[in-house]
Short mmCIF file of C-alpha atoms in Angstrom, two decimals:
data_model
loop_
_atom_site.label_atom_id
_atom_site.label_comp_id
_atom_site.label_asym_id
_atom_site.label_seq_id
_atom_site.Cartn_x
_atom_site.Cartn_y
_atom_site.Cartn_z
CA UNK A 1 122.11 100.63 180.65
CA UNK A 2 121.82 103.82 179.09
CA UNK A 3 124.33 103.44 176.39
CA UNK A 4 122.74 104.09 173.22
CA UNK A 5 124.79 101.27 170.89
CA UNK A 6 123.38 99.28 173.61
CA UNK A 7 119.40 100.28 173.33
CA UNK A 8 120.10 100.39 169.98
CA UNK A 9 120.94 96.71 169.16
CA UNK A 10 118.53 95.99 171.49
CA UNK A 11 115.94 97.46 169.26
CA UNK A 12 117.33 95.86 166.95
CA UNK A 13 117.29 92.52 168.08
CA UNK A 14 113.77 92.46 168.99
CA UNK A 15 113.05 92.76 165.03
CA UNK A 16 114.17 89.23 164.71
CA UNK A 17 111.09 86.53 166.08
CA UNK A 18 108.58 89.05 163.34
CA UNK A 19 111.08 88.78 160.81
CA UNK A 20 111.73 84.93 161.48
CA UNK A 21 107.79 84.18 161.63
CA UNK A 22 106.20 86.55 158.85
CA UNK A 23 109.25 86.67 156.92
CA UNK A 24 111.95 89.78 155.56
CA UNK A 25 109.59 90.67 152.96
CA UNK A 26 106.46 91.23 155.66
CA UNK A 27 109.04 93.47 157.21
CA UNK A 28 110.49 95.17 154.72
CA UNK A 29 106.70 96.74 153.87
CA UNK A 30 106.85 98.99 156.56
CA UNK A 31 109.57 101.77 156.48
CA UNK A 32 110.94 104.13 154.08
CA UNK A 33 113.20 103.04 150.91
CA UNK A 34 115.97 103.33 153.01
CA UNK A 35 115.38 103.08 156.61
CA UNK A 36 112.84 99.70 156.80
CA UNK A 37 110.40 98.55 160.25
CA UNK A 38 109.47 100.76 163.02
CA UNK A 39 111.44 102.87 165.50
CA UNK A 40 110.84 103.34 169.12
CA UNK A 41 110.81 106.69 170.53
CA UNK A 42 110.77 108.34 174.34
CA UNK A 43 108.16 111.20 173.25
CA UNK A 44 108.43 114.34 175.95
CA UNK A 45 108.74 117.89 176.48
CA UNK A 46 105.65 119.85 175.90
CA UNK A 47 103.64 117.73 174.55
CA UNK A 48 99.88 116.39 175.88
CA UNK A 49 100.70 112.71 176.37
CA UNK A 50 104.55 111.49 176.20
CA UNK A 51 105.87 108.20 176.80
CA UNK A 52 107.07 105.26 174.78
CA UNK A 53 106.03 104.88 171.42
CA UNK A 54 106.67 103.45 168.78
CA UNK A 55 106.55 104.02 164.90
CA UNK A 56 106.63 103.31 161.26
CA UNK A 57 109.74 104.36 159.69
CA UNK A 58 108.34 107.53 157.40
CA UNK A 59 106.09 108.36 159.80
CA UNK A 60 106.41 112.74 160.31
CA UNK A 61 107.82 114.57 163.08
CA UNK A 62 104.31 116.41 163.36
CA UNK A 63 102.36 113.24 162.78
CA UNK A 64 104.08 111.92 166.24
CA UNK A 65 103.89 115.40 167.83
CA UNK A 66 99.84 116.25 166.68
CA UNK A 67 98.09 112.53 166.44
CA UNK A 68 100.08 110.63 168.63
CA UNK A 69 101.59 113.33 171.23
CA UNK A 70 97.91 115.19 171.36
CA UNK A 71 99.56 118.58 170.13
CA UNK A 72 101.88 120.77 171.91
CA UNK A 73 100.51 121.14 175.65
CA UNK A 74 98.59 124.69 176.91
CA UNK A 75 97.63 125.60 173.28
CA UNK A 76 101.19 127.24 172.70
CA UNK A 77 102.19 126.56 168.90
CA UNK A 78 104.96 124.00 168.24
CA UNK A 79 108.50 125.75 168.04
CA UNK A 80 110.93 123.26 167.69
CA UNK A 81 111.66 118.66 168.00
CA UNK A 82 114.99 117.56 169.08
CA UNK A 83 115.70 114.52 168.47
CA UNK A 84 118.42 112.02 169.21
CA UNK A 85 119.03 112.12 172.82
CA UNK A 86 121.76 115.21 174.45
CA UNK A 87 123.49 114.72 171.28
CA UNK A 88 121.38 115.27 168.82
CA UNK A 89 119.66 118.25 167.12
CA UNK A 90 117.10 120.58 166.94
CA UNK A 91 114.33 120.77 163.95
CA UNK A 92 112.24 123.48 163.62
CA UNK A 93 108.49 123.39 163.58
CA UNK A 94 108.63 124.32 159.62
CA UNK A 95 110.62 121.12 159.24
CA UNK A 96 108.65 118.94 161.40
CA UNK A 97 106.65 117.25 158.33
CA UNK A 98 109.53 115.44 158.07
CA UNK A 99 109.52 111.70 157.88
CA UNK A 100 111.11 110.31 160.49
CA UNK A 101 114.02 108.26 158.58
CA UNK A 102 118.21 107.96 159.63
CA UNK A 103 118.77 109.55 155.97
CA UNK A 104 116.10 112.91 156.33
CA UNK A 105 117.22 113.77 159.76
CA UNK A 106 120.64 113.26 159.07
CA UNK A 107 120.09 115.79 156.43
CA UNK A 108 118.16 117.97 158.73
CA UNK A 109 121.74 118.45 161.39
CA UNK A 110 120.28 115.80 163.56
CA UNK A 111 120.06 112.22 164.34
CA UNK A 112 117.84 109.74 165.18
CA UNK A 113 120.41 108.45 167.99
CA UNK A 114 118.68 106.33 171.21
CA UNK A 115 115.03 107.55 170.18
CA UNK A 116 114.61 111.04 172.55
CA UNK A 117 111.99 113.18 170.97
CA UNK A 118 111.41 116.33 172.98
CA UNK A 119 108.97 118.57 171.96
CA UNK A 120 109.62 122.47 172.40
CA UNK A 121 107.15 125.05 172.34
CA UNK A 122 106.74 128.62 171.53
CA UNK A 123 107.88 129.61 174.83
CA UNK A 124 111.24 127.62 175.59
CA UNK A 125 114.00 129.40 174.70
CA UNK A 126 116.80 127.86 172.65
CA UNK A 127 119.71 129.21 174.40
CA UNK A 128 118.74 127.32 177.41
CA UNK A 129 117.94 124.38 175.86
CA UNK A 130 121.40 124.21 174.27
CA UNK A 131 122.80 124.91 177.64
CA UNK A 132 120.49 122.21 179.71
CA UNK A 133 121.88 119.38 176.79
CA UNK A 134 125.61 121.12 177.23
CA UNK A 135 125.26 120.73 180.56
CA UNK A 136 124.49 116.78 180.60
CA UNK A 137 127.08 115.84 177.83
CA UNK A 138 129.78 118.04 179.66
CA UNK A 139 129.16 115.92 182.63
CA UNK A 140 128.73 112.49 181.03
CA UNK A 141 131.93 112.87 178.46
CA UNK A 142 134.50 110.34 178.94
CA UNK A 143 136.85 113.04 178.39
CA UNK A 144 139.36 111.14 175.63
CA UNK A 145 138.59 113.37 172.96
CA UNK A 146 140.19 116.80 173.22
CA UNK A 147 136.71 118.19 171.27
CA UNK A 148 134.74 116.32 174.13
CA UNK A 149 136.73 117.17 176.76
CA UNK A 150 137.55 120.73 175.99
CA UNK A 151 135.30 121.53 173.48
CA UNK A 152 131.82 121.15 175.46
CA UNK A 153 133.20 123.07 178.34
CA UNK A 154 134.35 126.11 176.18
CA UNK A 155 131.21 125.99 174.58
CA UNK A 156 128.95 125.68 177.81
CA UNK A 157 130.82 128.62 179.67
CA UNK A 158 130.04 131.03 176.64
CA UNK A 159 126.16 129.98 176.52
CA UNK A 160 126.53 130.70 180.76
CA UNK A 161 128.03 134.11 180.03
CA UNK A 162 125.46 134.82 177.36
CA UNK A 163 122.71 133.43 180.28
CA UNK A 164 124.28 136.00 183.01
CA UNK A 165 124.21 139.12 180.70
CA UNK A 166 127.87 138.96 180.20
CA UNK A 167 128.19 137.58 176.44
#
């Protein structure tokens, strides 16, 4: 259930009955030129109110993170959004105006992926938040791919030597 092609076409899917009763053009309205409707995103991390929302296409990173989100939580400034699930990427809070479109994030190193948004504030450090995502994806590879498999777990032990003092 947590397969993101899965939640994905899901997503997708429930586009259809608005599209069927107000018609592809009604849809096609909201969006961005190239990225059209609304996207659904798990907001979380330091910000005032998380959850499930969901959003135009175009809509900014620090629209979601200020309006919707409440700002980043115990008056620290915003420092970073990753997006896109353990996978995806990181985008600083100088890039965080944004739109939120498959094409701009893309362009940005990061993805738009199963709809994670994590907000990071001043005082999270990177290094450990590259090693917390390392962490998950090293335990849920498959393992087929030899940059999976070996890869993540070269990559993990040098951000835990770093960690230790030992880099």
């Amino acid at each position: 259930f947590g397969c993101p092609t899965l939640i994905n076409n899901v997503e997708t899917l429930s586009q259809i009955p608005y599209i069927v009763r107000r018609g592809v053009e009604e849809y096609r309205r909201v969006g961005t030129d190239n990225s059209k409707g609304t996207k659904v995103f798990a907001l979380a991390g330091k910000v005032r109110h998380g959850g499930l929302i969901e959003v135009p296409m175009g809509t900014t990173i620090r629209q979601i993170v200020e309006q919707i989100g409440g700002g980043v939580e115990g008056g620290e400034r915003l420092k970073a959004v990753q997006t896109g699930g353990p996978s995806g990427g990181c985008i600083p809070a100088e890039l965080c105006d944004t739109e939120v479109d498959f094409d701009a994030l893309n362009h940005l190193g990061a993805i738009m992926g199963s709809g994670g948004m994590v907000v990071l504030s001043e005082s999270d450090c990177m290094v450990d938040v590259a090693r917390y995502f390392l962490n998950f994806t090293s335990e849920e590879s498959c393992g087929k791919c030899t940059f999976c498999r070996v890869g993540i777990h070269r990559m993990l032990e040098i951000l835990n030597r770093l960690c230790s003092g030992k880099g």
